[in-house]
Amino acid sequence: MAYGIPERAVMIALMALNKETRNAELKRRYKLDVRKSARDKLNRAGLVQSRKLKRGYAHELTDAGWAWVVEQLEQEPPDRAGSAGGALYALLNGLKVALDARGMLIQELFAPAVPEPSGSLRDRIREAYRNLASRPWDWVELRDLRAQLGDWPRRDVDPELIRMFRAKEVNLTLHEDRGRLTRADRDAALRLGVDDMHLISME
């Protein structure tokens, strides 16, 4: 499927941000307006997953979207790309050279920085949840909770979440529509028994 420079720019921006990003932020900070036609096209192609919010949408690259971006590292600019499109592809081509020289994946390059841990882990989990939930017992994505806890090692976070679940301090559940799971959803999942949990709620 053919994509114009605006659609390509959105996917490359989502790659660089490496997180679910609100349309309002993309427009305000980067002058990228993900209109309905582009959103529907990228969603249908399975390259971007868009989530409806109270106001607007939030977007994130899927596994297929990441694969598409990786392919672009070695591509030439599309026809009628213009100077901005040419500069964008010059940057992608340069990234390919730099990544190969360092033996890195592009996902590693854009991984978020991890600060030092501080405070009680259980308190931090509760605080992170309250920052994300509109009210007690709202379902919150585990990927979003983990983003708030990026300074805590997963080897500590997962056992603590399981302890809280067994103590009935939190609820955990899975996404019923597995086809809509992104790579970030799967990476953030918590294995409980034989199932992977993707959502959490608490008081």
Short mmCIF file of C-alpha atoms in Angstrom, two decimals:
data_model
loop_
_atom_site.label_atom_id
_atom_site.label_comp_id
_atom_site.label_asym_id
_atom_site.label_seq_id
_atom_site.Cartn_x
_atom_site.Cartn_y
_atom_site.Cartn_z
CA MET A 1 0.00 0.00 0.00
CA ALA A 2 1.27 3.48 -0.87
CA TYR A 3 1.73 6.01 1.89
CA GLY A 4 2.26 9.74 1.54
CA ILE A 5 4.86 11.73 3.44
CA PRO A 6 2.33 12.81 6.15
CA GLU A 7 1.50 9.16 6.93
CA ARG A 8 5.15 8.15 6.82
CA ALA A 9 6.06 11.04 9.09
CA VAL A 10 3.46 9.91 11.64
CA MET A 11 4.83 6.36 11.75
CA ILE A 12 8.43 7.53 12.02
CA ALA A 13 7.48 9.99 14.79
CA LEU A 14 5.71 7.21 16.71
CA MET A 15 8.85 5.10 16.31
CA ALA A 16 11.03 7.86 17.75
CA LEU A 17 8.62 8.54 20.63
CA ASN A 18 8.32 4.78 21.32
CA LYS A 19 5.10 5.11 23.31
CA GLU A 20 1.39 5.61 22.87
CA THR A 21 1.03 9.29 22.00
CA ARG A 22 -2.03 11.50 21.93
CA ASN A 23 -3.00 13.12 18.67
CA ALA A 24 -3.08 16.47 20.46
CA GLU A 25 0.59 16.09 21.45
CA LEU A 26 1.60 15.06 17.93
CA LYS A 27 -0.13 18.14 16.55
CA ARG A 28 1.05 20.59 19.21
CA ARG A 29 4.69 19.54 19.42
CA TYR A 30 5.44 18.15 15.97
CA LYS A 31 2.80 19.68 13.67
CA LEU A 32 1.55 16.18 12.79
CA ASP A 33 -2.22 16.01 12.44
CA VAL A 34 -3.45 12.39 12.25
CA ARG A 35 -6.73 12.95 10.45
CA LYS A 36 -9.45 10.34 10.17
CA SER A 37 -8.50 9.25 6.65
CA ALA A 38 -4.85 8.65 7.64
CA ARG A 39 -5.82 7.04 10.95
CA ASP A 40 -8.25 4.63 9.28
CA LYS A 41 -5.74 3.77 6.57
CA LEU A 42 -2.93 3.00 9.03
CA ASN A 43 -5.27 1.12 11.36
CA ARG A 44 -6.65 -1.04 8.53
CA ALA A 45 -3.10 -1.84 7.42
CA GLY A 46 -2.28 -2.93 10.98
CA LEU A 47 0.67 -0.50 11.23
CA VAL A 48 -0.77 1.80 13.90
CA GLN A 49 -3.20 1.10 16.71
CA SER A 50 -5.40 4.05 17.69
CA ARG A 51 -7.29 4.25 20.98
CA LYS A 52 -10.34 6.49 21.42
CA LEU A 53 -10.02 8.85 24.37
CA LYS A 54 -12.53 11.19 25.96
CA ARG A 55 -11.07 13.81 23.65
CA GLY A 56 -9.41 12.66 20.47
CA TYR A 57 -7.23 9.60 19.96
CA ALA A 58 -3.90 8.17 21.05
CA HIS A 59 -1.69 6.25 18.61
CA GLU A 60 1.03 3.61 18.85
CA LEU A 61 3.02 1.54 16.36
CA THR A 62 2.14 -2.14 16.16
CA ASP A 63 4.70 -4.89 15.54
CA ALA A 64 3.96 -4.53 11.83
CA GLY A 65 4.47 -0.78 12.14
CA TRP A 66 7.91 -1.27 13.67
CA ALA A 67 8.77 -3.71 10.87
CA TRP A 68 7.67 -1.12 8.30
CA VAL A 69 9.92 1.53 9.86
CA VAL A 70 12.88 -0.87 9.91
CA GLU A 71 12.37 -1.46 6.18
CA GLN A 72 12.46 2.29 5.56
CA LEU A 73 15.98 2.54 6.99
CA GLU A 74 17.32 1.26 3.68
CA GLN A 75 14.81 2.87 1.33
CA GLU A 76 15.06 5.93 -0.89
CA PRO A 77 12.56 8.79 -0.51
CA PRO A 78 9.26 8.20 -2.31
CA ASP A 79 8.40 10.19 -5.42
CA ARG A 80 7.41 13.80 -4.75
CA ALA A 81 8.76 13.56 -1.20
CA GLY A 82 9.97 17.14 -1.26
CA SER A 83 12.95 18.49 0.66
CA ALA A 84 11.48 17.64 4.07
CA GLY A 85 10.80 14.07 2.97
CA GLY A 86 14.29 13.80 1.51
CA ALA A 87 15.83 14.99 4.79
CA LEU A 88 13.69 12.49 6.70
CA TYR A 89 14.99 9.59 4.62
CA ALA A 90 18.56 10.88 4.82
CA LEU A 91 18.18 10.65 8.60
CA LEU A 92 16.75 7.12 8.39
CA ASN A 93 19.57 5.97 6.11
CA GLY A 94 22.10 7.49 8.52
CA LEU A 95 20.42 5.71 11.43
CA LYS A 96 20.87 2.40 9.62
CA VAL A 97 24.61 3.00 9.27
CA ALA A 98 24.96 4.06 12.92
CA LEU A 99 22.91 1.13 14.24
CA ASP A 100 24.83 -1.43 12.19
CA ALA A 101 28.15 0.02 13.35
CA ARG A 102 27.09 -0.40 16.99
CA GLY A 103 25.29 -3.72 16.58
CA MET A 104 22.07 -2.19 17.91
CA LEU A 105 18.38 -2.54 17.08
CA ILE A 106 16.39 0.60 16.48
CA GLN A 107 14.11 -0.34 19.43
CA GLU A 108 17.15 -0.23 21.72
CA LEU A 109 18.11 3.21 20.47
CA PHE A 110 14.73 4.67 21.31
CA ALA A 111 14.19 2.81 24.60
CA PRO A 112 13.16 5.23 27.39
CA ALA A 113 15.76 6.25 29.97
CA VAL A 114 15.44 4.53 33.35
CA PRO A 115 15.95 6.65 36.49
CA GLU A 116 17.02 5.27 39.86
CA PRO A 117 14.33 3.68 42.07
CA SER A 118 13.00 5.61 45.05
CA GLY A 119 10.29 5.08 47.69
CA SER A 120 8.23 1.98 48.51
CA LEU A 121 7.39 -0.16 45.50
CA ARG A 122 3.82 -0.84 46.63
CA ASP A 123 3.25 2.85 47.25
CA ARG A 124 4.71 3.66 43.85
CA ILE A 125 2.36 1.17 42.19
CA ARG A 126 -0.63 2.77 43.90
CA GLU A 127 0.58 6.25 43.01
CA ALA A 128 1.15 5.25 39.38
CA TYR A 129 -2.35 3.77 39.17
CA ARG A 130 -3.97 6.91 40.61
CA ASN A 131 -2.12 9.03 38.07
CA LEU A 132 -3.71 6.99 35.28
CA ALA A 133 -7.20 6.10 36.55
CA SER A 134 -10.15 8.50 36.46
CA ARG A 135 -11.66 6.87 39.56
CA PRO A 136 -11.06 3.84 41.84
CA TRP A 137 -11.36 0.41 40.18
CA ASP A 138 -11.10 1.82 36.65
CA TRP A 139 -9.22 -0.55 34.35
CA VAL A 140 -5.76 0.73 33.42
CA GLU A 141 -3.39 -0.74 30.85
CA LEU A 142 -0.44 -2.53 32.44
CA ARG A 143 1.79 -1.04 29.76
CA ASP A 144 0.84 2.45 31.02
CA LEU A 145 1.41 1.44 34.65
CA ARG A 146 4.83 0.02 33.79
CA ALA A 147 5.74 3.24 31.99
CA GLN A 148 5.15 5.07 35.28
CA LEU A 149 7.31 2.48 37.08
CA GLY A 150 10.15 2.50 34.59
CA ASP A 151 12.69 2.99 37.37
CA TRP A 152 11.77 -0.31 39.07
CA PRO A 153 13.23 -3.64 37.85
CA ARG A 154 10.57 -5.95 36.45
CA ARG A 155 11.92 -8.78 38.60
CA ASP A 156 10.65 -6.76 41.60
CA VAL A 157 7.47 -5.31 40.10
CA ASP A 158 5.90 -8.55 38.86
CA PRO A 159 6.11 -10.47 42.17
CA GLU A 160 4.73 -7.39 43.99
CA LEU A 161 1.77 -7.16 41.61
CA ILE A 162 1.06 -10.88 42.13
CA ARG A 163 1.23 -10.44 45.92
CA MET A 164 -1.22 -7.53 45.70
CA PHE A 165 -3.53 -9.62 43.52
CA ARG A 166 -3.49 -12.55 45.95
CA ALA A 167 -4.16 -10.13 48.81
CA LYS A 168 -7.16 -8.84 46.81
CA GLU A 169 -5.68 -5.34 46.70
CA VAL A 170 -5.80 -5.28 42.90
CA ASN A 171 -7.76 -6.90 40.09
CA LEU A 172 -6.06 -8.19 36.94
CA THR A 173 -7.61 -9.27 33.67
CA LEU A 174 -6.70 -9.94 30.06
CA HIS A 175 -7.69 -8.31 26.80
CA GLU A 176 -10.43 -10.39 25.22
CA ASP A 177 -9.62 -9.13 21.72
CA ARG A 178 -6.11 -10.55 21.32
CA GLY A 179 -5.97 -9.36 17.72
CA ARG A 180 -5.75 -5.73 18.89
CA LEU A 181 -2.80 -6.29 21.19
CA THR A 182 0.31 -4.30 20.32
CA ARG A 183 3.88 -5.35 20.93
CA ALA A 184 3.88 -3.02 23.95
CA ASP A 185 0.77 -4.78 25.35
CA ARG A 186 2.40 -8.18 25.02
CA ASP A 187 5.72 -7.00 26.45
CA ALA A 188 3.96 -5.46 29.47
CA ALA A 189 1.71 -8.46 30.18
CA LEU A 190 1.90 -10.20 33.54
CA ARG A 191 1.71 -14.01 33.44
CA LEU A 192 -0.81 -15.30 35.99
CA GLY A 193 -1.35 -19.04 35.84
CA VAL A 194 -1.64 -19.87 32.15
CA ASP A 195 -2.87 -16.43 31.03
CA ASP A 196 -1.22 -13.09 30.31
CA MET A 197 -2.87 -10.18 32.09
CA HIS A 198 -2.99 -6.77 30.40
CA LEU A 199 -5.27 -4.65 32.63
CA ILE A 200 -5.19 -3.72 36.31
CA SER A 201 -7.59 -1.97 38.68
CA MET A 202 -7.46 -1.05 42.35
CA GLU A 203 -9.08 1.21 44.91
#
